Coordinates of N, CA and C in Angstrom, one line a residue:
M1 N 1.0 -1.0 -0.2 CA -0.4 -0.2 0.1 C 0.9 1.2 0.0
T2 N 0.5 2.5 -0.8 CA 1.4 3.6 -0.9 C 0.6 4.6 0.3
A3 N 1.4 5.2 0.6 CA 1.2 6.0 2.0 C 0.5 7.6 0.7
P4 N -0.4 8.3 1.4 CA -1.1 9.1 0.6 C 0.1 10.3 0.0
G5 N 0.0 10.8 -1.2 CA 0.8 11.8 -1.8 C 1.8 11.1 -2.6
E6 N 2.1 9.6 -2.4 CA 3.1 8.8 -3.0 C 2.7 8.5 -4.0
A7 N 3.8 8.0 -5.1 CA 3.4 7.6 -6.2 C 3.0 6.2 -6.3
T8 N 2.4 5.8 -7.0 CA 1.5 4.2 -6.9 C 3.0 3.2 -8.4
G9 N 2.7 2.4 -8.3 CA 3.1 1.6 -9.4 C 2.6 2.2 -11.0
R10 N 1.5 2.4 -10.7 CA 1.2 3.0 -12.3 C 1.5 4.3 -12.5
D11 N 1.5 5.0 -11.7 CA 2.4 6.6 -11.9 C 3.6 6.2 -12.1
V12 N 4.4 5.4 -12.2 CA 5.8 5.1 -11.6 C 6.0 4.4 -13.7
V13 N 5.1 3.4 -13.7 CA 4.8 3.3 -15.2 C 4.9 4.2 -16.5
A14 N 3.6 5.1 -15.8 CA 2.7 6.0 -16.5 C 4.3 7.2 -17.5
E15 N 4.6 7.3 -15.8 CA 6.1 8.2 -16.3 C 7.2 7.9 -16.9
A16 N 7.6 6.6 -16.3 CA 8.5 6.2 -17.4 C 8.3 6.1 -18.9
A17 N 7.2 5.8 -19.2 CA 6.7 5.8 -20.6 C 6.7 7.1 -20.9
R18 N 6.1 8.0 -20.2 CA 6.2 9.5 -21.1 C 7.5 9.8 -21.0
L19 N 8.5 9.4 -20.4 CA 9.8 10.0 -20.7 C 10.6 8.9 -21.8
L20 N 9.9 8.1 -21.8 CA 11.3 7.1 -23.0 C 10.5 7.3 -24.4
I21 N 8.7 7.4 -24.5 CA 8.9 8.1 -26.0 C 8.5 9.4 -26.4
G22 N 8.9 10.3 -25.0 CA 8.9 11.8 -25.3 C 10.2 12.4 -25.5
N23 N 11.3 11.2 -25.1 CA 12.7 11.8 -25.6 C 13.3 11.0 -26.5
G24 N 12.7 10.2 -27.5 CA 12.5 9.5 -28.7 C 13.6 8.3 -28.7
H25 N 12.9 7.2 -27.7 CA 12.9 6.0 -27.7 C 11.9 5.2 -28.6
T26 N 12.5 4.5 -28.6 CA 11.6 3.4 -30.0 C 10.3 3.1 -29.4
T27 N 9.2 2.9 -30.2 CA 7.5 2.5 -29.5 C 8.0 1.4 -29.0
T28 N 8.8 0.2 -29.9 CA 8.6 -1.1 -29.6 C 9.7 -1.4 -28.3
G29 N 10.8 -0.3 -28.1 CA 11.5 -0.8 -27.0 C 10.6 -0.2 -25.5
T30 N 9.8 0.8 -25.8 CA 8.9 1.9 -24.9 C 8.0 0.8 -24.3
I31 N 7.4 0.2 -25.3 CA 6.5 -1.0 -24.9 C 7.1 -2.3 -24.1
E32 N 8.1 -2.7 -24.6 CA 8.6 -3.7 -23.6 C 9.6 -3.6 -22.5
S33 N 10.0 -2.3 -22.4 CA 10.6 -1.3 -21.2 C 9.5 -1.3 -20.0
V34 N 8.1 -0.7 -20.4 CA 7.2 -0.4 -19.5 C 6.4 -1.6 -18.9
E35 N 6.3 -2.4 -19.9 CA 5.4 -3.8 -19.9 C 6.3 -4.4 -18.6
R36 N 7.8 -4.6 -18.6 CA 8.4 -5.2 -17.6 C 8.2 -4.5 -16.3
L37 N 8.2 -3.1 -16.5 CA 8.3 -2.0 -15.2 C 7.0 -2.6 -14.6
A38 N 6.1 -2.6 -15.2 CA 4.5 -3.1 -14.7 C 4.4 -4.4 -14.0
R39 N 5.2 -5.5 -14.3 CA 5.3 -6.8 -14.0 C 6.1 -7.0 -13.1
A40 N 6.9 -5.9 -12.9 CA 8.0 -5.7 -11.4 C 6.8 -5.4 -10.1
Y41 N 6.4 -4.7 -10.6 CA 5.1 -3.7 -9.7 C 4.0 -4.5 -9.3
G42 N 4.0 -6.4 -9.9 CA 2.7 -6.9 -9.9 C 1.4 -7.0 -10.6
F43 N 1.6 -6.0 -11.8 CA 0.7 -5.9 -12.5 C 0.9 -5.8 -14.3
A44 N 0.0 -5.9 -14.9 CA -0.1 -6.2 -16.1 C -0.4 -5.3 -17.1
V45 N 0.1 -4.8 -17.8 CA -0.2 -3.2 -18.6 C 0.2 -3.6 -20.3
T46 N -1.0 -3.3 -20.8 CA -0.7 -3.2 -22.3 C -0.5 -1.6 -22.9
V47 N 0.4 -1.4 -23.5 CA 0.6 -0.3 -24.4 C 0.4 0.0 -25.8
V48 N -0.7 1.1 -25.8 CA -1.1 1.7 -26.9 C -1.1 2.5 -27.7
P49 N 0.5 2.6 -28.6 CA 0.9 4.1 -28.9 C -0.1 4.5 -30.1
N50 N -0.1 5.9 -30.0 CA -1.1 6.7 -30.7 C 0.0 7.7 -30.9
W51 N -0.6 8.5 -32.3 CA 0.4 9.8 -32.5 C 0.8 10.4 -31.6
A52 N -0.2 11.4 -30.5 CA -0.2 12.0 -29.5 C -0.1 11.3 -28.1
S53 N -0.3 10.2 -28.0 CA -0.8 9.5 -26.5 C 0.0 8.4 -26.6
L54 N 0.3 7.7 -25.5 CA 0.0 6.3 -24.9 C -1.0 5.8 -23.8
T55 N -1.8 5.0 -24.7 CA -2.8 4.8 -23.9 C -2.5 3.2 -22.8
L56 N -2.7 3.3 -21.6 CA -2.4 2.0 -20.8 C -3.5 1.1 -20.6
L57 N -3.6 0.0 -20.5 CA -4.5 -0.8 -20.4 C -4.0 -2.0 -19.6
D58 N -5.4 -2.6 -19.0 CA -4.7 -3.5 -17.7 C -4.7 -4.7 -18.6
S59 N -4.7 -6.1 -18.2 CA -4.8 -7.1 -18.6 C -6.1 -7.5 -19.0
E60 N -7.3 -6.5 -18.7 CA -8.4 -7.3 -19.3 C -9.0 -6.3 -20.2
G61 N -7.9 -5.6 -20.7 CA -8.5 -4.1 -21.4 C -8.9 -2.8 -21.2
V62 N -9.0 -2.8 -19.5 CA -9.9 -1.5 -19.1 C -8.5 -0.5 -18.9
H63 N -8.8 0.4 -19.7 CA -8.4 1.7 -19.5 C -8.0 2.1 -18.4
L64 N -6.5 2.4 -18.1 CA -5.7 2.8 -16.8 C -5.5 4.0 -16.6
R65 N -4.9 4.6 -18.0 CA -4.2 6.1 -18.2 C -4.0 6.4 -19.5
E66 N -4.2 7.7 -19.8 CA -3.8 7.8 -21.4 C -2.7 9.0 -20.9
I67 N -1.7 8.8 -21.4 CA -0.1 9.6 -20.9 C -0.3 10.6 -22.3
P68 N -0.4 12.1 -22.6 CA 0.0 12.3 -23.7 C 1.5 12.7 -23.8
V69 N 1.9 12.1 -25.2 CA 3.5 12.7 -25.2 C 3.5 13.3 -26.5
Q70 N 4.4 14.3 -26.9 CA 4.8 14.8 -27.8 C 6.6 14.9 -28.1
P71 N 6.9 14.3 -28.7 CA 7.9 14.1 -28.6 C 8.9 15.0 -29.7
E72 N 9.2 16.2 -28.8 CA 9.9 17.4 -29.3 C 11.4 17.5 -29.8
A73 N 11.8 16.6 -29.2 CA 13.5 16.3 -29.5 C 14.0 15.3 -28.8
V74 N 14.9 14.4 -29.4 CA 15.9 13.4 -28.6 C 16.8 13.6 -27.7
H75 N 16.1 13.0 -26.6 CA 17.3 13.3 -25.7 C 17.4 12.2 -25.1
M76 N 18.6 11.3 -25.5 CA 19.2 9.7 -25.3 C 19.7 9.5 -24.2
G77 N 20.4 10.9 -23.7 CA 20.4 10.7 -22.0 C 19.3 10.2 -21.2
V78 N 18.3 10.9 -21.6 CA 16.9 10.5 -20.7 C 16.7 9.2 -21.1
V79 N 16.6 8.9 -22.4 CA 16.3 7.5 -22.3 C 17.2 6.7 -21.7
T80 N 18.5 7.1 -21.7 CA 19.3 5.8 -21.2 C 18.9 5.8 -20.0
A81 N 19.2 7.0 -19.3 CA 19.2 6.7 -17.5 C 17.4 6.4 -17.1
V82 N 16.7 6.3 -18.0 CA 15.2 6.0 -17.6 C 15.4 4.7 -17.5
L83 N 16.2 4.1 -18.3 CA 16.4 2.5 -19.2 C 17.3 2.1 -18.1
D84 N 18.1 2.8 -17.7 CA 19.1 2.2 -16.4 C 18.1 2.3 -15.1
T85 N 17.2 3.0 -15.1 CA 16.3 2.9 -13.3 C 15.5 1.8 -13.8
I86 N 15.0 1.6 -15.0 CA 14.0 0.2 -14.8 C 14.9 -0.8 -14.9
A87 N 15.8 -1.3 -15.4 CA 16.7 -2.4 -15.1 C 17.2 -2.4 -13.5
W88 N 17.6 -1.3 -12.6 CA 17.6 -1.2 -11.7 C 16.5 -2.0 -10.9
T89 N 15.4 -1.1 -11.1 CA 14.2 -1.5 -10.4 C 13.8 -2.8 -10.5
T90 N 13.9 -3.6 -11.8 CA 13.6 -5.2 -12.2 C 14.8 -5.9 -11.4
A91 N 15.5 -5.6 -11.3 CA 17.1 -6.6 -11.3 C 16.8 -7.3 -10.1
T92 N 15.3 -7.1 -9.0 CA 15.6 -8.4 -7.7 C 14.0 -8.7 -7.8
T93 N 13.6 -9.6 -6.9 CA 12.2 -9.7 -6.8 C 11.4 -9.3 -6.1
T94 N 11.9 -8.0 -5.6 CA 11.2 -7.1 -4.8 C 11.5 -5.8 -5.0
P95 N 10.8 -5.1 -6.1 CA 11.5 -3.4 -6.4 C 11.2 -2.8 -5.2
P96 N 11.9 -1.8 -5.6 CA 11.9 -1.1 -4.6 C 10.8 -0.1 -4.4
S97 N 10.7 1.1 -3.8 CA 9.3 1.7 -3.4 C 8.8 2.4 -4.3
T98 N 7.7 2.4 -5.0 CA 7.4 3.4 -5.9 C 8.0 4.7 -5.7
G99 N 8.0 5.6 -4.3 CA 8.5 6.8 -4.2 C 10.0 7.0 -4.8
V100 N 10.5 6.0 -4.2 CA 11.9 5.9 -4.6 C 12.2 6.1 -6.3
V101 N 11.7 5.0 -7.0 CA 11.6 5.2 -8.5 C 11.0 6.1 -8.9
A102 N 10.1 7.0 -8.3 CA 10.0 8.0 -8.9 C 10.4 9.2 -8.6
A103 N 11.4 9.1 -8.0 CA 12.2 10.4 -7.5 C 13.2 9.9 -8.2
R104 N 13.8 8.8 -8.7 CA 15.1 8.8 -9.2 C 14.4 8.9 -11.2
L105 N 12.9 8.8 -11.5 CA 12.4 9.1 -12.7 C 12.6 10.6 -12.9
A106 N 12.2 11.3 -11.5 CA 12.3 12.6 -11.9 C 13.5 13.2 -12.3
E107 N 14.7 12.7 -11.4 CA 16.1 13.1 -11.7 C 16.7 12.9 -13.0
D108 N 16.2 11.8 -13.8 CA 16.4 11.5 -14.8 C 16.1 12.1 -16.1
A109 N 14.6 12.7 -15.9 CA 13.8 13.7 -16.7 C 14.9 15.3 -16.6
R110 N 15.3 15.3 -15.5 CA 16.6 16.6 -15.5 C 17.5 16.6 -16.1
R111 N 18.0 15.7 -16.5 CA 19.3 15.2 -17.2 C 19.6 16.4 -18.1
P112 N 21.1 17.2 -18.2 CA 21.4 18.2 -19.4 C 21.3 17.7 -20.8
A113 N 20.9 18.4 -21.7 CA 21.1 18.2 -23.1 C 22.7 18.4 -23.5
S114 N 23.1 17.4 -24.2 CA 24.5 17.4 -24.6 C 24.5 18.9 -25.3
S115 N 25.4 19.5 -25.3 CA 25.5 21.0 -25.9 C 25.7 20.7 -27.8
T116 N 25.9 21.1 -28.4 CA 25.8 21.2 -30.3 C 27.0 20.9 -30.3
I117 N 27.6 22.1 -29.7 CA 29.5 22.1 -29.5 C 29.8 20.7 -29.4
A118 N 29.6 20.0 -28.5 CA 30.0 18.7 -28.3 C 29.6 17.5 -29.1
F119 N 28.0 17.7 -29.5 CA 27.6 16.6 -30.6 C 28.7 16.8 -31.9
A120 N 28.6 18.0 -32.1 CA 29.5 18.5 -33.0 C 30.3 17.6 -33.5
V121 N 31.7 17.9 -32.8 CA 32.8 17.7 -32.6 C 33.1 15.9 -32.2
A122 N 32.1 15.3 -31.3 CA 31.8 14.2 -31.5 C 31.9 13.3 -32.4
S123 N 30.9 13.8 -33.3 CA 30.2 13.2 -34.5 C 31.7 13.7 -35.5
D124 N 32.4 15.0 -35.4 CA 33.3 14.6 -36.4 C 34.6 13.7 -36.2
I125 N 34.7 13.8 -35.0 CA 35.7 12.6 -34.7 C 35.6 11.1 -34.8
G126 N 34.1 10.6 -34.1 CA 33.6 9.6 -34.0 C 33.5 9.1 -35.6
T127 N 32.9 9.3 -36.7 CA 33.0 9.2 -37.7 C 33.8 8.5 -38.3
P128 N 34.7 9.7 -38.9 CA 35.9 8.8 -39.3 C 36.4 7.6 -38.5
A129 N 36.5 8.0 -36.9 CA 37.2 6.7 -36.4 C 36.9 5.4 -36.5
A130 N 35.3 5.5 -36.8 CA 34.5 4.3 -37.0 C 34.7 3.8 -38.4
F131 N 35.3 4.5 -39.6 CA 35.5 3.9 -40.7 C 37.0 3.4 -40.7
A132 N 37.6 4.0 -39.9 CA 39.1 3.9 -40.0 C 39.5 2.1 -39.8
V133 N 38.6 1.4 -38.9 CA 38.6 0.3 -38.1 C 38.8 -1.2 -39.7
D134 N 39.4 -1.3 -39.4 CA 39.7 -2.4 -40.9 C 38.8 -3.9 -40.4
V135 N 37.9 -3.8 -40.6 CA 37.4 -5.2 -40.5 C 37.4 -6.6 -41.0
P136 N 38.3 -6.4 -42.1 CA 38.3 -7.6 -42.5 C 39.6 -8.0 -42.1
K137 N 40.5 -7.0 -41.8 CA 41.9 -7.2 -40.3 C 41.2 -8.3 -39.2
L138 N 40.6 -7.2 -38.7 CA 40.0 -7.9 -37.5 C 39.5 -8.9 -37.2
D139 N 38.7 -9.5 -38.5 CA 38.1 -10.6 -38.4 C 39.1 -12.2 -38.6
R140 N 40.2 -11.5 -39.6 CA 41.3 -12.6 -39.5 C 42.0 -12.6 -38.7
M141 N 42.3 -11.6 -37.3 CA 43.3 -11.5 -36.3 C 42.3 -12.8 -35.3
S142 N 41.0 -12.2 -35.3 CA 40.2 -13.1 -34.6 C 40.4 -14.6 -34.4
R143 N 40.6 -15.1 -36.2 CA 40.6 -16.5 -36.3 C 42.1 -17.2 -36.2
R144 N 43.4 -16.1 -35.8 CA 44.1 -16.8 -35.5 C 44.6 -18.0 -34.7
T145 N 45.1 -19.2 -35.0 CA 45.2 -20.2 -34.1 C 46.7 -20.5 -33.1
D146 N 47.5 -19.3 -33.4 CA 48.9 -19.4 -33.5 C 48.9 -18.5 -31.7
R147 N 48.1 -18.3 -31.0 CA 48.3 -17.7 -30.2 C 48.5 -17.8 -28.9

């Protein structure tokens, strides 16, 4: 049972769904993650994506929640943090309290965006470096038997 004013399992699941889809996570990835989080709190949920919202239904198809979402920008830092929170929450047979998870999701949502300059520099350095790897040579090296 949750204390008055404390987040419920449904609140936590809804917020995780909103943060994931609203920050650019894939629809399939969001659905899988949100369903796993709901199971950790002892209930089943079906996520129905629409253009402007996600609908959460219980195992019998009863409407639980309508979550308005407006993916305005991709912020993979938030997505990664939320996925880490879900993994942390579902890693044990008894999940942490919903209040603790709600606080962690709120912290995840406040992650600062990367600067455009840092992104441009990383892209400029990363792309040529990725193409500099000689894949056939690496493949030949991994097959060596004289090690």
